[in-house]
Amino acid sequence: MGKITGSCQCGAVRYEVEADPMFALHCQCLDCKKSSGAGHITAAAFPAEAVRVTGTTKAFASPTDSGATATREFCPECGGRISFRSSAMPGMLALTAGSMDDPGAITPVIAVYHKRHVAWDHLDPSLPVADTVPPRG
Ligand SMILES: [Zn+2]
Ligand SMILES: [Zn+2]
């Protein structure tokens, strides 16, 4: 896979990734709706040390329903969502698919928090879904 690059809408924040994604998913949770303004967010997870971000992001941290802390980072100029971290997965940094220069470069393999999905938010029906976040292993 080629190097993944991306930016926010205004271009003040850019990133490059030196690794392939560990996995990619759709998340239909309430916080992803509120932060994206859409029915779900699509993101790919990478080893955090492989992601180089230029420009300054602003972060918003909130508790997840499993007791972890989720941190969503965005451009303070245009508000574009860039990345996501969870205290439950240290060393992981997820990048939003929509911020990638080529969002088609990643392949989501699951939809999580499907129990929160909105009826009009249709995804590939062949994708597995999970009611929350499944244990990984
Ligand atoms: Zn921006
Ligand atoms: Zn979510």
CSV table of N, CA, C and O in Angstrom, one decimal, residues 10-101:
chain,number,residue,atom,x,y,z
A,10,CYS,N,-9.1,23.1,5.6
A,10,CYS,CA,-8.3,24.3,5.2
A,10,CYS,C,-6.9,24.0,4.9
A,10,CYS,O,-6.2,24.9,4.4
A,11,GLY,N,-6.4,22.9,5.3
A,11,GLY,CA,-5.0,22.5,5.0
A,11,GLY,C,-4.0,22.9,6.1
A,11,GLY,O,-2.8,22.7,5.9
A,12,ALA,N,-4.4,23.6,7.2
A,12,ALA,CA,-3.5,24.0,8.2
A,12,ALA,C,-2.9,22.7,8.9
A,12,ALA,O,-1.8,22.8,9.5
A,13,VAL,N,-3.6,21.6,8.9
A,13,VAL,CA,-3.1,20.4,9.6
A,13,VAL,C,-3.0,19.4,8.4
A,13,VAL,O,-3.9,19.1,7.6
A,14,ARG,N,-1.8,18.8,8.4
A,14,ARG,CA,-1.5,17.7,7.4
A,14,ARG,C,-0.9,16.5,8.1
A,14,ARG,O,-0.3,16.7,9.2
A,15,TYR,N,-1.0,15.4,7.5
A,15,TYR,CA,-0.3,14.2,8.1
A,15,TYR,C,0.2,13.2,7.0
A,15,TYR,O,-0.3,13.3,5.9
A,16,GLU,N,1.1,12.4,7.4
A,16,GLU,CA,1.7,11.3,6.6
A,16,GLU,C,1.8,10.1,7.5
A,16,GLU,O,2.1,10.3,8.6
A,17,VAL,N,1.6,8.9,6.9
A,17,VAL,CA,1.7,7.7,7.6
A,17,VAL,C,2.7,6.8,7.0
A,17,VAL,O,2.7,6.6,5.8
A,18,GLU,N,3.6,6.2,7.8
A,18,GLU,CA,4.6,5.4,7.3
A,18,GLU,C,4.3,3.9,7.5
A,18,GLU,O,5.2,3.1,7.5
A,19,ALA,N,3.0,3.6,7.8
A,19,ALA,CA,2.7,2.1,8.0
A,19,ALA,C,1.3,1.9,7.4
A,19,ALA,O,0.5,2.8,7.1
A,20,ASP,N,1.1,0.6,7.2
A,20,ASP,CA,-0.3,0.2,6.7
A,20,ASP,C,-1.2,0.2,7.9
A,20,ASP,O,-0.8,0.1,9.0
A,21,PRO,N,-2.5,0.4,7.6
A,21,PRO,CA,-3.5,0.4,8.7
A,21,PRO,C,-3.6,-0.9,9.4
A,21,PRO,O,-3.4,-2.0,8.8
A,22,MET,N,-3.8,-0.9,10.7
A,22,MET,CA,-4.0,-2.1,11.5
A,22,MET,C,-5.4,-2.7,11.2
A,22,MET,O,-5.6,-3.9,11.1
A,23,PHE,N,-6.4,-1.7,11.1
A,23,PHE,CA,-7.8,-2.1,10.7
A,23,PHE,C,-8.5,-0.8,10.4
A,23,PHE,O,-8.0,0.3,10.8
A,24,ALA,N,-9.6,-0.9,9.8
A,24,ALA,CA,-10.4,0.3,9.5
A,24,ALA,C,-11.9,-0.1,9.8
A,24,ALA,O,-12.3,-1.2,9.7
A,25,LEU,N,-12.7,0.9,10.3
A,25,LEU,CA,-14.0,0.6,10.7
A,25,LEU,C,-14.9,1.9,10.5
A,25,LEU,O,-14.4,3.0,10.3
A,26,HIS,N,-16.2,1.6,10.5
A,26,HIS,CA,-17.2,2.6,10.7
A,26,HIS,C,-17.6,2.6,12.1
A,26,HIS,O,-17.8,1.6,12.7
A,27,CYS,N,-17.8,3.8,12.7
A,27,CYS,CA,-18.4,3.9,14.1
A,27,CYS,C,-19.7,4.7,14.1
A,27,CYS,O,-19.7,5.9,13.6
A,28,GLN,N,-20.7,4.1,14.6
A,28,GLN,CA,-22.0,4.7,14.6
A,28,GLN,C,-22.4,5.2,16.0
A,28,GLN,O,-23.6,5.4,16.2
A,29,CYS,N,-21.5,5.4,16.9
A,29,CYS,CA,-21.8,5.9,18.2
A,29,CYS,C,-22.3,7.3,18.3
A,29,CYS,O,-22.1,8.1,17.3
A,30,LEU,N,-22.9,7.7,19.4
A,30,LEU,CA,-23.4,9.0,19.5
A,30,LEU,C,-22.3,10.1,19.4
A,30,LEU,O,-22.5,11.1,18.8
A,31,ASP,N,-21.2,9.8,20.0
A,31,ASP,CA,-20.1,10.8,20.0
A,31,ASP,C,-19.6,11.0,18.6
A,31,ASP,O,-19.2,12.2,18.2
A,32,CYS,N,-19.5,10.0,17.8
A,32,CYS,CA,-19.0,10.1,16.4
A,32,CYS,C,-20.0,10.9,15.6
A,32,CYS,O,-19.7,11.7,14.7
A,33,LYS,N,-21.3,10.7,15.9
A,33,LYS,CA,-22.3,11.5,15.2
A,33,LYS,C,-22.2,13.0,15.6
A,33,LYS,O,-22.2,13.9,14.7
A,34,LYS,N,-22.1,13.2,16.9
A,34,LYS,CA,-22.0,14.6,17.3
A,34,LYS,C,-20.7,15.3,16.8
A,34,LYS,O,-20.8,16.5,16.5
A,35,SER,N,-19.6,14.6,16.8
A,35,SER,CA,-18.4,15.2,16.4
A,35,SER,C,-18.2,15.4,14.9
A,35,SER,O,-17.6,16.3,14.4
A,36,SER,N,-18.9,14.5,14.1
A,36,SER,CA,-18.8,14.5,12.7
A,36,SER,C,-19.9,15.3,12.0
A,36,SER,O,-19.8,15.7,10.9
A,37,GLY,N,-21.1,15.3,12.7
A,37,GLY,CA,-22.3,15.9,12.1
A,37,GLY,C,-22.9,14.9,11.1
A,37,GLY,O,-23.8,15.3,10.4
A,38,ALA,N,-22.5,13.7,11.1
A,38,ALA,CA,-23.0,12.7,10.1
A,38,ALA,C,-23.5,11.5,10.8
A,38,ALA,O,-23.4,11.4,12.0
A,39,GLY,N,-24.0,10.5,10.1
A,39,GLY,CA,-24.5,9.3,10.7
A,39,GLY,C,-23.5,8.4,11.3
A,39,GLY,O,-23.7,7.6,12.2
A,40,HIS,N,-22.2,8.5,10.8
A,40,HIS,CA,-21.2,7.7,11.4
A,40,HIS,C,-19.8,8.3,11.0
A,40,HIS,O,-19.8,9.2,10.1
A,41,ILE,N,-18.8,7.8,11.6
A,41,ILE,CA,-17.5,8.3,11.1
A,41,ILE,C,-16.7,7.0,10.6
A,41,ILE,O,-16.9,5.9,11.2
A,42,THR,N,-15.9,7.2,9.6
A,42,THR,CA,-15.1,6.1,9.1
A,42,THR,C,-13.6,6.4,9.4
A,42,THR,O,-13.2,7.6,9.2
A,43,ALA,N,-12.9,5.5,10.0
A,43,ALA,CA,-11.5,5.7,10.4
A,43,ALA,C,-10.7,4.5,10.2
A,43,ALA,O,-11.2,3.4,10.2
A,44,ALA,N,-9.3,4.7,10.1
A,44,ALA,CA,-8.4,3.6,10.1
A,44,ALA,C,-7.4,3.8,11.2
A,44,ALA,O,-6.9,4.9,11.5
A,45,ALA,N,-7.0,2.7,11.9
A,45,ALA,CA,-6.1,2.7,13.0
A,45,ALA,C,-4.7,2.4,12.6
A,45,ALA,O,-4.5,1.5,11.8
A,46,PHE,N,-3.7,3.2,13.1
A,46,PHE,CA,-2.3,3.0,12.8
A,46,PHE,C,-1.5,3.0,14.1
A,46,PHE,O,-2.0,3.5,15.1
A,47,PRO,N,-0.3,2.4,14.0
A,47,PRO,CA,0.6,2.6,15.2
A,47,PRO,C,0.9,4.1,15.3
A,47,PRO,O,1.3,4.7,14.3
A,48,ALA,N,0.7,4.7,16.5
A,48,ALA,CA,0.8,6.2,16.6
A,48,ALA,C,2.1,6.7,16.1
A,48,ALA,O,2.2,7.8,15.6
A,49,GLU,N,3.2,5.9,16.4
A,49,GLU,CA,4.5,6.4,16.0
A,49,GLU,C,4.8,6.5,14.5
A,49,GLU,O,5.7,7.1,14.1
A,50,ALA,N,3.9,5.8,13.8
A,50,ALA,CA,4.0,5.9,12.3
A,50,ALA,C,3.4,7.1,11.7
A,50,ALA,O,3.5,7.3,10.5
A,51,VAL,N,2.6,7.9,12.5
A,51,VAL,CA,1.9,9.0,12.0
A,51,VAL,C,2.6,10.3,12.3
A,51,VAL,O,2.9,10.6,13.4
A,52,ARG,N,2.9,11.1,11.2
A,52,ARG,CA,3.5,12.4,11.4
A,52,ARG,C,2.5,13.5,11.1
A,52,ARG,O,2.1,13.6,9.9
A,53,VAL,N,2.2,14.3,12.1
A,53,VAL,CA,1.2,15.3,11.9
A,53,VAL,C,2.0,16.7,11.9
A,53,VAL,O,2.8,16.9,12.7
A,54,THR,N,1.7,17.5,10.9
A,54,THR,CA,2.2,18.9,10.9
A,54,THR,C,1.0,19.8,11.0
A,54,THR,O,-0.1,19.6,10.6
A,55,GLY,N,1.3,20.9,11.8
A,55,GLY,CA,0.2,21.8,12.1
A,55,GLY,C,-0.3,21.5,13.5
A,55,GLY,O,0.1,20.4,14.1
A,56,THR,N,-1.1,22.4,14.1
A,56,THR,CA,-1.5,22.2,15.5
A,56,THR,C,-3.0,21.8,15.5
A,56,THR,O,-3.9,22.5,14.9
A,57,THR,N,-3.3,20.7,16.2
A,57,THR,CA,-4.7,20.3,16.4
A,57,THR,C,-5.1,20.7,17.8
A,57,THR,O,-4.3,20.9,18.7
A,58,LYS,N,-6.4,20.8,17.9
A,58,LYS,CA,-7.1,20.9,19.2
A,58,LYS,C,-7.7,19.6,19.5
A,58,LYS,O,-8.2,18.9,18.6
A,59,ALA,N,-7.7,19.3,20.8
A,59,ALA,CA,-8.2,18.0,21.3
A,59,ALA,C,-9.4,18.1,22.2
A,59,ALA,O,-9.5,19.0,23.0
A,60,PHE,N,-10.4,17.2,22.1
A,60,PHE,CA,-11.5,17.1,23.0
A,60,PHE,C,-11.6,15.7,23.5
A,60,PHE,O,-11.6,14.7,22.8
A,61,ALA,N,-11.5,15.6,24.8
A,61,ALA,CA,-11.5,14.3,25.5
A,61,ALA,C,-12.9,14.1,26.1
A,61,ALA,O,-13.5,15.0,26.7
A,62,SER,N,-13.4,12.8,26.1
A,62,SER,CA,-14.6,12.5,26.7
A,62,SER,C,-14.6,11.0,27.1
A,62,SER,O,-13.9,10.2,26.5
A,63,PRO,N,-15.4,10.7,28.1
A,63,PRO,CA,-15.4,9.2,28.6
A,63,PRO,C,-16.2,8.4,27.6
A,63,PRO,O,-17.2,8.8,27.0
A,64,THR,N,-15.8,7.1,27.4
A,64,THR,CA,-16.5,6.2,26.6
A,64,THR,C,-17.4,5.4,27.6
A,64,THR,O,-17.2,5.4,28.8
A,65,ASP,N,-18.3,4.6,27.0
A,65,ASP,CA,-19.2,3.9,28.0
A,65,ASP,C,-18.5,2.7,28.6
A,65,ASP,O,-19.1,2.1,29.5
A,66,SER,N,-17.3,2.4,28.2
A,66,SER,CA,-16.6,1.3,28.8
A,66,SER,C,-15.6,1.9,29.9
A,66,SER,O,-14.8,1.2,30.4
A,67,GLY,N,-15.6,3.2,30.1
A,67,GLY,CA,-14.8,3.8,31.1
A,67,GLY,C,-13.4,4.3,30.6
A,67,GLY,O,-12.6,4.8,31.4
A,68,ALA,N,-13.2,4.1,29.3
A,68,ALA,CA,-11.9,4.7,28.8
A,68,ALA,C,-12.1,6.2,28.5
A,68,ALA,O,-13.2,6.7,28.6
A,69,THR,N,-11.0,6.8,28.1
A,69,THR,CA,-11.1,8.2,27.7
A,69,THR,C,-10.8,8.2,26.2
A,69,THR,O,-9.8,7.8,25.7
A,70,ALA,N,-11.7,8.8,25.4
A,70,ALA,CA,-11.6,9.0,24.0
A,70,ALA,C,-11.2,10.4,23.7
A,70,ALA,O,-11.8,11.3,24.3
A,71,THR,N,-10.2,10.6,22.9
A,71,THR,CA,-9.7,11.9,22.5
A,71,THR,C,-9.8,12.1,21.0
A,71,THR,O,-9.2,11.4,20.3
A,72,ARG,N,-10.6,13.1,20.6
A,72,ARG,CA,-10.8,13.4,19.2
A,72,ARG,C,-10.1,14.7,18.9
A,72,ARG,O,-10.3,15.7,19.6
A,73,GLU,N,-9.3,14.7,17.9
A,73,GLU,CA,-8.5,15.9,17.5
A,73,GLU,C,-8.9,16.5,16.2
A,73,GLU,O,-9.3,15.7,15.3
A,74,PHE,N,-8.9,17.8,16.2
A,74,PHE,CA,-9.5,18.5,15.0
A,74,PHE,C,-8.7,19.7,14.7
A,74,PHE,O,-8.0,20.2,15.6
A,75,CYS,N,-8.9,20.3,13.5
A,75,CYS,CA,-8.2,21.5,13.2
A,75,CYS,C,-9.0,22.7,13.9
A,75,CYS,O,-10.2,22.8,13.7
A,76,PRO,N,-8.3,23.6,14.6
A,76,PRO,CA,-8.9,24.7,15.3
A,76,PRO,C,-9.4,25.8,14.3
A,76,PRO,O,-10.2,26.6,14.7
A,77,GLU,N,-8.9,25.7,13.1
A,77,GLU,CA,-9.3,26.7,12.1
A,77,GLU,C,-10.6,26.4,11.4
A,77,GLU,O,-11.6,27.1,11.4
A,78,CYS,N,-10.6,25.2,10.9
A,78,CYS,CA,-11.8,24.8,10.0
A,78,CYS,C,-12.7,23.7,10.7
A,78,CYS,O,-13.8,23.4,10.2
A,79,GLY,N,-12.2,23.1,11.8
A,79,GLY,CA,-13.0,22.2,12.6
A,79,GLY,C,-12.9,20.8,12.0
A,79,GLY,O,-13.6,19.9,12.5
A,80,GLY,N,-12.2,20.5,11.0
A,80,GLY,CA,-12.1,19.2,10.3
A,80,GLY,C,-11.6,18.2,11.3
A,80,GLY,O,-10.5,18.4,11.9
A,81,ARG,N,-12.3,17.0,11.4
A,81,ARG,CA,-11.9,16.0,12.3
A,81,ARG,C,-10.7,15.2,11.7
A,81,ARG,O,-10.7,14.8,10.5
A,82,ILE,N,-9.6,15.1,12.5
A,82,ILE,CA,-8.4,14.4,12.0
A,82,ILE,C,-8.2,13.1,12.6
A,82,ILE,O,-8.0,12.1,11.9
A,83,SER,N,-8.2,13.0,13.9
A,83,SER,CA,-7.7,11.8,14.6
A,83,SER,C,-8.5,11.4,15.8
A,83,SER,O,-9.2,12.3,16.3
A,84,PHE,N,-8.2,10.2,16.3
A,84,PHE,CA,-8.9,9.7,17.5
A,84,PHE,C,-7.9,8.8,18.2
A,84,PHE,O,-7.2,8.0,17.6
A,85,ARG,N,-7.9,8.9,19.5
A,85,ARG,CA,-7.1,8.1,20.4
A,85,ARG,C,-8.0,7.5,21.5
A,85,ARG,O,-9.0,8.2,21.9
A,86,SER,N,-7.7,6.4,22.0
A,86,SER,CA,-8.4,5.8,23.2
A,86,SER,C,-7.4,5.4,24.2
A,86,SER,O,-6.4,4.7,23.9
A,87,SER,N,-7.7,5.7,25.5
A,87,SER,CA,-6.9,5.2,26.6
A,87,SER,C,-6.9,3.7,26.7
A,87,SER,O,-6.0,3.0,27.3
A,88,ALA,N,-7.9,3.1,26.0
A,88,ALA,CA,-8.0,1.6,26.0
A,88,ALA,C,-7.1,1.0,25.0
A,88,ALA,O,-6.8,-0.2,25.1
A,89,MET,N,-6.5,1.7,24.1
A,89,MET,CA,-5.6,1.2,23.1
A,89,MET,C,-4.4,2.2,23.0
A,89,MET,O,-4.3,2.9,22.0
A,90,PRO,N,-3.6,2.2,24.0
A,90,PRO,CA,-2.4,3.1,23.9
A,90,PRO,C,-1.5,2.7,22.8
A,90,PRO,O,-1.4,1.5,22.4
A,91,GLY,N,-0.9,3.7,22.1
A,91,GLY,CA,-0.1,3.4,21.0
A,91,GLY,C,-0.8,3.4,19.6
A,91,GLY,O,-0.2,3.3,18.6
A,92,MET,N,-2.1,3.5,19.7
A,92,MET,CA,-2.9,3.5,18.5
A,92,MET,C,-3.4,4.9,18.2
A,92,MET,O,-3.8,5.7,19.1
A,93,LEU,N,-3.3,5.3,16.9
A,93,LEU,CA,-3.9,6.6,16.5
A,93,LEU,C,-4.8,6.3,15.3
A,93,LEU,O,-4.3,5.7,14.3
A,94,ALA,N,-6.0,6.6,15.3
A,94,ALA,CA,-6.9,6.4,14.2
A,94,ALA,C,-7.1,7.7,13.4
A,94,ALA,O,-7.2,8.8,14.0
A,95,LEU,N,-7.0,7.6,12.1
A,95,LEU,CA,-7.2,8.8,11.3
A,95,LEU,C,-8.6,8.7,10.6
A,95,LEU,O,-8.9,7.6,10.1
A,96,THR,N,-9.3,9.8,10.4
A,96,THR,CA,-10.6,9.8,9.8
A,96,THR,C,-10.4,9.6,8.3
A,96,THR,O,-9.5,10.2,7.6
A,97,ALA,N,-11.2,8.7,7.7
A,97,ALA,CA,-11.1,8.4,6.3
A,97,ALA,C,-11.4,9.6,5.5
A,97,ALA,O,-10.7,9.9,4.4
A,98,GLY,N,-12.3,10.5,5.9
A,98,GLY,CA,-12.7,11.6,5.1
A,98,GLY,C,-11.6,12.7,5.0
A,98,GLY,O,-11.6,13.5,4.1
A,99,SER,N,-10.6,12.6,6.0
A,99,SER,CA,-9.5,13.6,5.9
A,99,SER,C,-8.4,13.1,5.0
A,99,SER,O,-7.4,13.8,4.7
A,100,MET,N,-8.4,11.8,4.6
A,100,MET,CA,-7.4,11.3,3.8
A,100,MET,C,-7.4,11.8,2.3
A,100,MET,O,-8.5,12.1,1.8
A,101,ASP,N,-6.3,12.0,1.7
A,101,ASP,CA,-6.3,12.5,0.3
A,101,ASP,C,-6.9,11.5,-0.6
A,101,ASP,O,-7.5,11.8,-1.6
